[in-house]
């Protein structure tokens, strides 16, 4: 889920923000990524369009060389990028693509073995063709699997057979041939259907759900960009050194900065893709969407334009992060949306909404306080509770010399001082139950 118009949205298929530890190189790698990769690419074609193999760009090569050099010189381990690292990168990369061992064939894996001791040179030299060749093969296998899964749904499975399905295949052998993969996926589709039928659906209902599910998966796969491939591979490289070092693409580095500063410039709406439509899930307090009252929860965004008079760009079927790139922008500028009520039937009336972008503060993620009064015998104790849902610090504001930059430490200190001014406390509880740690 994304906060619409945020100056720094992350991609949809990433599910939560990667968190980097204090010793990580994330912030430095972020800067390199933003500097060298520049603006985001245009959205890729939706599923059904002609497919093209991905290839690394000159920008990817430059970033890879710089990241490799920085890990050797600046990472706390000071480890060389060499053949042992290359071997680990290959294993991690394959795991990130096909951890369930349900797409690649054993022959694919055998073919990739030629890269086992070449990936260190590929990264340090900016020759990333092996990483992209592996991904292109995965993309091919993914298309084959989705086509097979949809074909399996054309006939009702035999639910009387006594057979089993292996859920955890992390240590399973790779399939020797396509027939073996077909059998694995037949059981996987059957298992998905059984799960839905146990929840009360009939076979026709379960089939309809699964058809939509597999078609969505196929479409998401076709919307992947070369930057996504590069980011995944560079993370496989970074995680060899430690689990907290990550490579952030320009979009994800922006998201990281938002999470740290708890603020962004946008319209103040939370968005999600529902059946190909970017849908407003929630109107956030303090934003122009709330103040205008023209945008409602469940509204579908059909097209986006810049300013009050620019051409509207149809965004139905787009990736969420691509739509967000159009909606976001600097404070004081305007964005124009073509929307349709979520409850309206297809072809129903549409309306245009013009909203100014402004700074939104993510107070829900900031530290907050609450006073509890607890009876103990004949005494009433004042217990302060400070909830810290996340750790944050506005690095940009701090580095620019802003003396009022925001951070977890400063906010907690301010809340404690407010308790002192309001009569003091008999006890203080720091609630970290929803805090995932790191930052």
Coordinates of C-alpha atoms in Angstrom, one line a residue:
X1 CA 0.0 0.0 0.0
X2 CA 1.2 3.5 -0.8
X3 CA 0.6 7.0 0.3
X4 CA -0.6 8.7 -2.9
X5 CA 1.6 11.5 -4.2
X6 CA 4.3 10.9 -1.7
X7 CA 7.5 12.3 -3.0
X8 CA 9.1 9.0 -2.4
X9 CA 7.0 5.9 -3.1
X10 CA 8.4 2.4 -3.3
X11 CA 7.4 -0.2 -5.8
X12 CA 4.3 -2.3 -5.3
X13 CA 5.7 -5.7 -5.7
X14 CA 8.0 -4.9 -2.8
X15 CA 6.0 -5.5 -0.1
X16 CA 7.6 -3.8 3.1
X17 CA 10.4 -1.3 3.2
X18 CA 13.8 -3.1 3.6
X19 CA 15.3 -2.0 6.9
X20 CA 19.0 -1.3 7.1
X21 CA 21.0 -1.5 10.3
X22 CA 23.1 1.3 11.6
X23 CA 26.3 -0.2 10.2
X24 CA 24.9 -0.7 6.8
X25 CA 25.9 1.1 3.6
X26 CA 22.3 1.7 2.6
X27 CA 22.4 5.5 2.8
X28 CA 25.5 5.8 0.7
X29 CA 24.3 3.2 -1.8
X30 CA 21.0 5.1 -2.0
X31 CA 22.8 8.3 -2.9
X32 CA 24.7 6.6 -5.7
X33 CA 21.5 5.0 -7.0
X34 CA 19.7 8.3 -7.1
X35 CA 22.6 10.1 -8.7
X36 CA 23.3 7.6 -11.4
X37 CA 19.9 6.1 -12.2
X38 CA 18.1 9.4 -12.4
X39 CA 14.4 9.5 -13.0
X40 CA 12.2 6.5 -13.1
X41 CA 11.5 4.6 -16.3
X42 CA 8.2 4.8 -18.1
X43 CA 5.8 2.0 -17.1
X44 CA 6.4 -1.3 -18.9
X45 CA 3.8 -2.9 -21.1
X46 CA 1.1 -4.9 -19.5
X47 CA 0.7 -8.6 -19.8
X48 CA -0.3 -9.7 -23.3
X49 CA 2.1 -7.3 -25.0
X50 CA 5.1 -8.6 -26.9
X51 CA 7.8 -9.6 -24.4
X52 CA 11.4 -8.6 -24.5
X53 CA 14.4 -10.0 -22.7
X54 CA 15.9 -7.5 -20.2
X55 CA 19.5 -6.2 -20.6
X56 CA 21.6 -4.1 -18.3
X57 CA 22.1 -0.4 -19.1
X58 CA 25.2 1.7 -18.9
X59 CA 23.8 3.3 -15.7
X60 CA 23.5 -0.1 -14.1
X61 CA 27.1 -0.9 -15.0
X62 CA 28.3 2.4 -13.4
X63 CA 26.3 1.8 -10.2
X64 CA 27.5 -1.8 -9.9
X65 CA 31.1 -0.8 -10.2
X66 CA 30.7 1.9 -7.6
X67 CA 28.7 -0.3 -5.2
X68 CA 31.3 -3.0 -5.4
X69 CA 34.1 -0.5 -4.7
X70 CA 32.3 0.9 -1.7
X71 CA 31.6 -2.5 -0.2
X72 CA 35.3 -3.3 -0.4
X73 CA 36.5 0.0 1.0
X74 CA 33.7 1.2 3.3
X75 CA 31.8 -1.8 4.6
X76 CA 32.7 -2.7 8.2
X77 CA 33.8 -6.2 7.2
X78 CA 36.3 -4.8 4.7
X79 CA 35.8 -8.1 2.7
X80 CA 37.1 -8.4 -0.8
X81 CA 34.7 -9.0 -3.7
X82 CA 36.2 -12.3 -4.9
X83 CA 35.2 -15.9 -6.1
X84 CA 33.8 -17.0 -2.7
X85 CA 31.6 -14.0 -2.7
X86 CA 30.5 -14.7 -6.3
X87 CA 29.5 -18.2 -5.3
X88 CA 27.3 -16.9 -2.4
X89 CA 25.8 -14.3 -4.7
X90 CA 24.7 -16.9 -7.2
X91 CA 23.0 -19.0 -4.4
X92 CA 21.3 -16.0 -3.0
X93 CA 20.2 -14.7 -6.4
X94 CA 18.7 -18.0 -7.3
X95 CA 17.0 -18.3 -3.9
X96 CA 15.5 -14.8 -4.4
X97 CA 14.0 -15.8 -7.8
X98 CA 12.9 -19.3 -7.1
X99 CA 13.2 -20.2 -3.4
X100 CA 10.4 -22.7 -3.8
X101 CA 12.3 -24.5 -6.7
X102 CA 9.1 -24.5 -8.7
X103 CA 10.2 -22.7 -11.9
X104 CA 13.7 -23.5 -12.9
X105 CA 14.7 -26.9 -14.3
X106 CA 17.7 -28.8 -13.2
X107 CA 19.2 -28.1 -16.6
X108 CA 18.8 -24.4 -16.0
X109 CA 20.7 -24.6 -12.7
X110 CA 23.4 -26.7 -14.3
X111 CA 23.8 -24.0 -17.0
X112 CA 24.0 -21.2 -14.4
X113 CA 26.9 -23.0 -12.7
X114 CA 29.3 -21.4 -15.3
X115 CA 28.6 -18.1 -13.6
X116 CA 29.4 -19.3 -10.1
X117 CA 32.9 -17.7 -10.0
X118 CA 32.2 -14.9 -12.5
X119 CA 29.7 -12.7 -10.7
X120 CA 32.3 -10.9 -8.6
X121 CA 34.0 -9.8 -11.9
X122 CA 30.6 -9.0 -13.4
X123 CA 29.8 -6.7 -10.5
X124 CA 33.1 -5.0 -10.1
X125 CA 33.5 -4.7 -13.8
X126 CA 30.0 -3.6 -14.6
X127 CA 29.4 -6.6 -16.9
X128 CA 26.0 -7.6 -15.6
X129 CA 24.9 -9.8 -18.5
X130 CA 25.0 -13.0 -16.5
X131 CA 22.5 -11.7 -13.9
X132 CA 20.1 -10.6 -16.6
X133 CA 20.5 -13.9 -18.5
X134 CA 19.5 -15.7 -15.3
X135 CA 16.5 -13.5 -14.8
X136 CA 15.4 -13.8 -18.4
X137 CA 15.4 -17.5 -18.1
X138 CA 13.3 -17.2 -14.9
X139 CA 10.9 -14.9 -16.7
X140 CA 10.5 -17.5 -19.5
X141 CA 9.8 -20.3 -16.9
X142 CA 7.4 -18.1 -15.1
X143 CA 5.3 -17.5 -18.2
X144 CA 5.3 -21.3 -18.9
X145 CA 4.1 -22.0 -15.4
X146 CA 1.3 -19.5 -15.4
X147 CA 0.1 -20.8 -18.8
X148 CA 0.2 -24.4 -17.4
X149 CA -1.6 -23.4 -14.2
X150 CA -4.4 -21.8 -16.3
X151 CA -4.6 -24.9 -18.5
X152 CA -5.0 -27.1 -15.4
X153 CA -8.0 -25.1 -14.3
X154 CA -9.9 -26.0 -17.5
X155 CA -10.7 -29.4 -15.9
X156 CA -11.9 -30.1 -12.4
X157 CA -9.2 -32.0 -10.4
X158 CA -9.8 -35.5 -9.2
X159 CA -10.3 -34.9 -5.5
X160 CA -10.6 -38.6 -4.7
X161 CA -6.9 -39.3 -5.4
X162 CA -4.7 -40.1 -2.4
X163 CA -1.7 -37.8 -3.0
X164 CA 0.3 -35.1 -1.3
X165 CA 1.7 -31.7 -2.0
X166 CA 5.1 -30.6 -0.7
X167 CA 4.8 -27.0 0.6
X168 CA 8.4 -26.3 1.7
X169 CA 10.6 -27.1 -1.3
X170 CA 13.6 -25.1 -0.3
X171 CA 15.7 -28.3 -0.1
X172 CA 13.9 -30.2 -2.7
X173 CA 15.7 -31.3 -5.9
X174 CA 15.2 -29.2 -9.0
X175 CA 12.7 -30.7 -11.5
X176 CA 14.5 -32.8 -14.1
X177 CA 12.2 -32.0 -17.0
X178 CA 9.1 -30.1 -17.9
X179 CA 6.8 -33.1 -17.2
X180 CA 8.0 -33.1 -13.6
X181 CA 7.3 -29.4 -13.3
X182 CA 3.9 -29.9 -14.8
X183 CA 3.1 -32.5 -12.2
X184 CA 4.3 -30.3 -9.4
X185 CA 2.1 -27.4 -10.6
X186 CA -0.9 -29.7 -11.1
X187 CA -0.7 -30.5 -7.4
X188 CA -0.1 -26.9 -6.6
X189 CA -3.2 -25.8 -8.4
X190 CA -5.2 -28.6 -6.9
X191 CA -4.0 -27.6 -3.4
X192 CA -4.9 -23.9 -4.1
X193 CA -8.4 -25.1 -5.1
X194 CA -8.8 -27.3 -2.1
X195 CA -7.9 -24.4 0.2
X196 CA -10.6 -22.3 -1.3
X197 CA -13.2 -25.1 -1.2
X198 CA -12.4 -25.8 2.5
X199 CA -13.3 -22.1 3.0
X200 CA -16.8 -22.8 1.6
X201 CA -16.4 -22.2 -2.2
X202 CA -17.6 -24.5 -4.9
X203 CA -15.3 -25.8 -7.6
X204 CA -16.6 -23.3 -10.2
X205 CA -16.1 -20.4 -7.6
X206 CA -12.6 -21.6 -6.7
X207 CA -11.7 -21.9 -10.4
X208 CA -12.8 -18.3 -11.1
X209 CA -10.8 -17.1 -8.1
X210 CA -7.7 -19.0 -9.2
X211 CA -8.0 -17.9 -12.8
X212 CA -7.9 -14.2 -11.7
X213 CA -5.1 -14.9 -9.3
X214 CA -2.8 -16.5 -11.9
X215 CA -3.7 -13.9 -14.5
X216 CA -2.7 -11.2 -12.0
X217 CA 0.5 -12.9 -11.2
X218 CA 1.3 -13.2 -14.9
X219 CA 0.5 -9.5 -15.4
X220 CA 2.7 -8.4 -12.5
X221 CA 5.5 -10.5 -14.0
X222 CA 5.3 -8.7 -17.3
X223 CA 5.3 -5.3 -15.6
X224 CA 8.8 -5.9 -14.1
X225 CA 11.5 -3.4 -15.4
X226 CA 15.2 -3.7 -15.9
X227 CA 15.7 -1.6 -12.8
X228 CA 13.7 -4.2 -10.8
X229 CA 16.0 -6.9 -12.1
X230 CA 19.1 -4.9 -11.2
X231 CA 17.9 -4.1 -7.7
X232 CA 17.1 -7.7 -7.0
X233 CA 20.6 -8.8 -8.1
X234 CA 22.4 -6.1 -6.2
X235 CA 20.5 -7.0 -3.1
X236 CA 21.6 -10.6 -3.5
X237 CA 25.2 -9.2 -3.6
X238 CA 24.7 -6.8 -0.6
X239 CA 23.1 -9.5 1.6
X240 CA 26.2 -11.7 1.2
X241 CA 28.1 -9.2 3.4
X242 CA 25.4 -8.9 6.1
X243 CA 21.6 -9.0 6.3
X244 CA 21.2 -5.3 7.0
X245 CA 23.0 -3.9 3.9
X246 CA 20.6 -3.3 1.0
X247 CA 20.7 -1.7 -2.4
X248 CA 17.8 0.8 -2.9
X249 CA 16.6 1.7 -6.3
X250 CA 15.8 5.5 -6.7
X251 CA 12.1 4.9 -5.8
X252 CA 13.0 2.7 -2.8
X253 CA 15.6 5.2 -1.6
X254 CA 12.9 7.9 -1.7
X255 CA 10.6 5.6 0.3
X256 CA 13.4 5.1 2.8
X257 CA 13.8 8.8 3.2
X258 CA 10.0 9.2 3.7
X259 CA 10.1 6.6 6.5
X260 CA 13.0 8.4 8.1
X261 CA 11.5 11.9 7.9
X262 CA 7.9 11.0 8.5
X263 CA 6.8 13.5 5.9
X264 CA 6.3 13.8 2.2
X265 CA 4.7 16.2 -0.4
X266 CA 1.5 14.9 -2.0
X267 CA -2.3 14.9 -1.8
X268 CA -2.7 12.6 1.3
X269 CA -4.4 9.5 0.1
X270 CA -3.5 5.8 0.6
X271 CA -3.7 3.8 -2.7
X272 CA -3.9 0.2 -3.7
X273 CA -4.5 -1.7 -7.0
X274 CA -7.8 -3.5 -7.1
X275 CA -8.7 -5.4 -10.3
X276 CA -6.4 -3.2 -12.5
X277 CA -7.7 0.0 -10.9
X278 CA -5.6 2.2 -8.6
X279 CA -8.1 2.6 -5.8
X280 CA -8.2 5.1 -2.9
X281 CA -8.2 3.0 0.3
X282 CA -8.0 5.9 2.8
X283 CA -7.9 9.6 3.0
X284 CA -5.1 10.8 5.3
X285 CA -5.6 13.6 7.7
X286 CA -4.1 17.0 6.8
X287 CA -3.8 16.5 3.1
X288 CA -5.5 18.3 0.2
X289 CA -7.6 15.3 -0.5
X290 CA -9.2 15.6 2.9
X291 CA -9.5 19.3 2.8
X292 CA -11.2 19.4 -0.6
X293 CA -13.6 16.6 0.1
X294 CA -13.7 15.7 -3.6
X295 CA -11.7 12.5 -3.4
X296 CA -13.4 9.6 -1.5
X297 CA -12.3 6.2 -0.2
X298 CA -13.0 3.5 -2.8
X299 CA -12.7 6.0 -5.7
X300 CA -10.9 4.6 -8.8
X301 CA -8.2 6.7 -10.4
X302 CA -8.5 6.3 -14.2
X303 CA -6.1 8.9 -15.4
X304 CA -3.6 11.5 -14.1
X305 CA -2.5 14.8 -15.4
X306 CA 0.0 17.5 -14.3
X307 CA -1.4 21.0 -13.4
X308 CA -4.9 22.1 -14.3
X309 CA -4.7 21.9 -18.1
X310 CA -2.3 19.2 -19.1
X311 CA -3.3 16.0 -21.0
X312 CA -4.6 13.2 -18.8
X313 CA -2.7 9.9 -19.0
X314 CA -4.8 6.7 -18.8
X315 CA -3.4 4.6 -15.9
X316 CA -5.7 1.6 -15.8
X317 CA -3.6 -1.5 -15.5
X318 CA -0.5 0.3 -14.5
X319 CA 1.9 -0.7 -11.7
X320 CA 1.0 1.2 -8.6
X321 CA 4.4 2.8 -8.2
X322 CA 4.2 4.1 -11.8
X323 CA 0.9 5.8 -11.0
X324 CA 2.3 7.3 -7.8
X325 CA 5.2 8.7 -9.8
X326 CA 2.6 10.8 -11.7
X327 CA 0.6 11.8 -8.7
X328 CA 3.5 12.8 -6.5
X329 CA 5.3 16.2 -6.9
X330 CA 6.7 19.3 -5.2
X331 CA 4.6 21.2 -2.7
X332 CA 2.6 24.0 -4.3
X333 CA 2.1 22.2 -7.6
X334 CA -1.2 20.6 -8.7
X335 CA -2.2 17.2 -9.9
X336 CA -5.4 16.4 -11.9
X337 CA -7.2 13.1 -11.5
X338 CA -9.9 11.5 -13.5
X339 CA -11.8 9.4 -11.0
X340 CA -14.9 7.2 -10.8
X341 CA -16.8 6.1 -7.8
X342 CA -15.8 2.7 -6.6
X343 CA -19.5 1.6 -6.4
X344 CA -20.2 2.7 -9.9
X345 CA -20.7 0.2 -12.7
X346 CA -18.2 0.2 -15.6
X347 CA -19.0 3.0 -18.0
X348 CA -20.5 5.2 -15.2
X349 CA -19.9 8.9 -15.0
X350 CA -16.4 10.1 -14.4
X351 CA -15.3 13.3 -12.7
X352 CA -12.2 15.4 -12.7
X353 CA -10.5 16.4 -9.5
X354 CA -7.7 19.0 -9.2
X355 CA -5.7 18.9 -6.0
X356 CA -2.7 20.9 -4.8
X357 CA 0.3 19.0 -3.4
X358 CA 1.4 19.9 0.1
X359 CA 3.5 18.5 2.9
X360 CA 1.9 15.6 4.8
X361 CA 3.2 14.5 8.1
X362 CA 3.0 10.8 9.0
X363 CA 2.0 11.2 12.6
X364 CA 0.7 7.7 12.9
X365 CA 4.3 6.4 12.6
X366 CA 5.7 8.9 15.1
X367 CA 6.2 8.4 18.9
X368 CA 3.1 9.3 20.9
X369 CA 2.2 9.5 24.6
X370 CA -0.7 8.5 26.8
X371 CA -1.3 9.0 30.5
X372 CA -2.8 6.1 32.5
X373 CA -4.0 6.5 36.0
X374 CA -3.7 3.2 38.0
X375 CA -5.2 2.6 41.5
X376 CA -2.8 1.0 44.0
X377 CA -4.4 0.8 47.4
X378 CA -5.5 4.2 48.4
X379 CA -3.1 5.9 45.9
X380 CA -3.6 6.8 42.3
X381 CA -0.4 6.4 40.2
X382 CA 0.3 8.4 37.1
X383 CA 1.8 6.0 34.5
X384 CA 3.1 7.5 31.3
X385 CA 3.1 5.3 28.2
X386 CA 5.2 6.3 25.2
X387 CA 4.5 4.2 22.1
X388 CA 7.3 4.1 19.5
X389 CA 5.9 2.3 16.4
X390 CA 9.1 2.9 14.4
X391 CA 12.6 4.4 14.6
X392 CA 13.2 7.5 12.4
X393 CA 15.5 10.4 11.8
X394 CA 15.3 13.0 9.1
X395 CA 18.8 12.6 7.7
X396 CA 18.4 15.2 5.0
X397 CA 17.3 17.9 7.5
X398 CA 20.1 17.0 9.9
X399 CA 22.8 17.0 7.2
X400 CA 21.6 20.3 5.9
X401 CA 22.0 21.9 9.3
X402 CA 18.4 22.1 10.4
X403 CA 18.5 22.4 14.1
X404 CA 14.9 21.3 14.4
X405 CA 15.2 18.1 12.5
X406 CA 13.0 15.3 13.6
X407 CA 14.1 12.0 15.2
X408 CA 12.8 9.3 17.5
X409 CA 15.2 10.4 20.3
X410 CA 14.0 14.0 20.1
X411 CA 10.4 13.2 20.0
X412 CA 10.6 10.8 23.0
X413 CA 12.6 13.5 24.9
X414 CA 9.9 16.1 24.1
X415 CA 7.1 13.7 25.3
X416 CA 8.9 13.1 28.6
X417 CA 9.3 16.8 29.1
X418 CA 5.6 17.3 28.5
X419 CA 4.8 14.7 31.1
X420 CA 7.0 16.6 33.6
X421 CA 5.3 19.8 32.8
X422 CA 1.8 18.2 33.3
X423 CA 2.5 17.0 36.9
X424 CA 5.2 14.4 36.5
X425 CA 4.9 10.6 36.6
X426 CA 5.1 7.7 39.0
X427 CA 6.2 5.4 36.2
X428 CA 7.0 5.3 32.5
X429 CA 6.4 2.5 30.0
X430 CA 8.1 2.5 26.6
X431 CA 5.9 0.5 24.2
X432 CA 7.9 -1.1 21.4
X433 CA 5.5 -4.0 20.6
X434 CA 4.7 -2.8 17.1
X435 CA 8.3 -1.7 16.4
X436 CA 10.2 -3.9 13.9
X437 CA 13.5 -2.5 14.9
X438 CA 16.3 -1.1 12.7
X439 CA 15.6 1.9 10.4

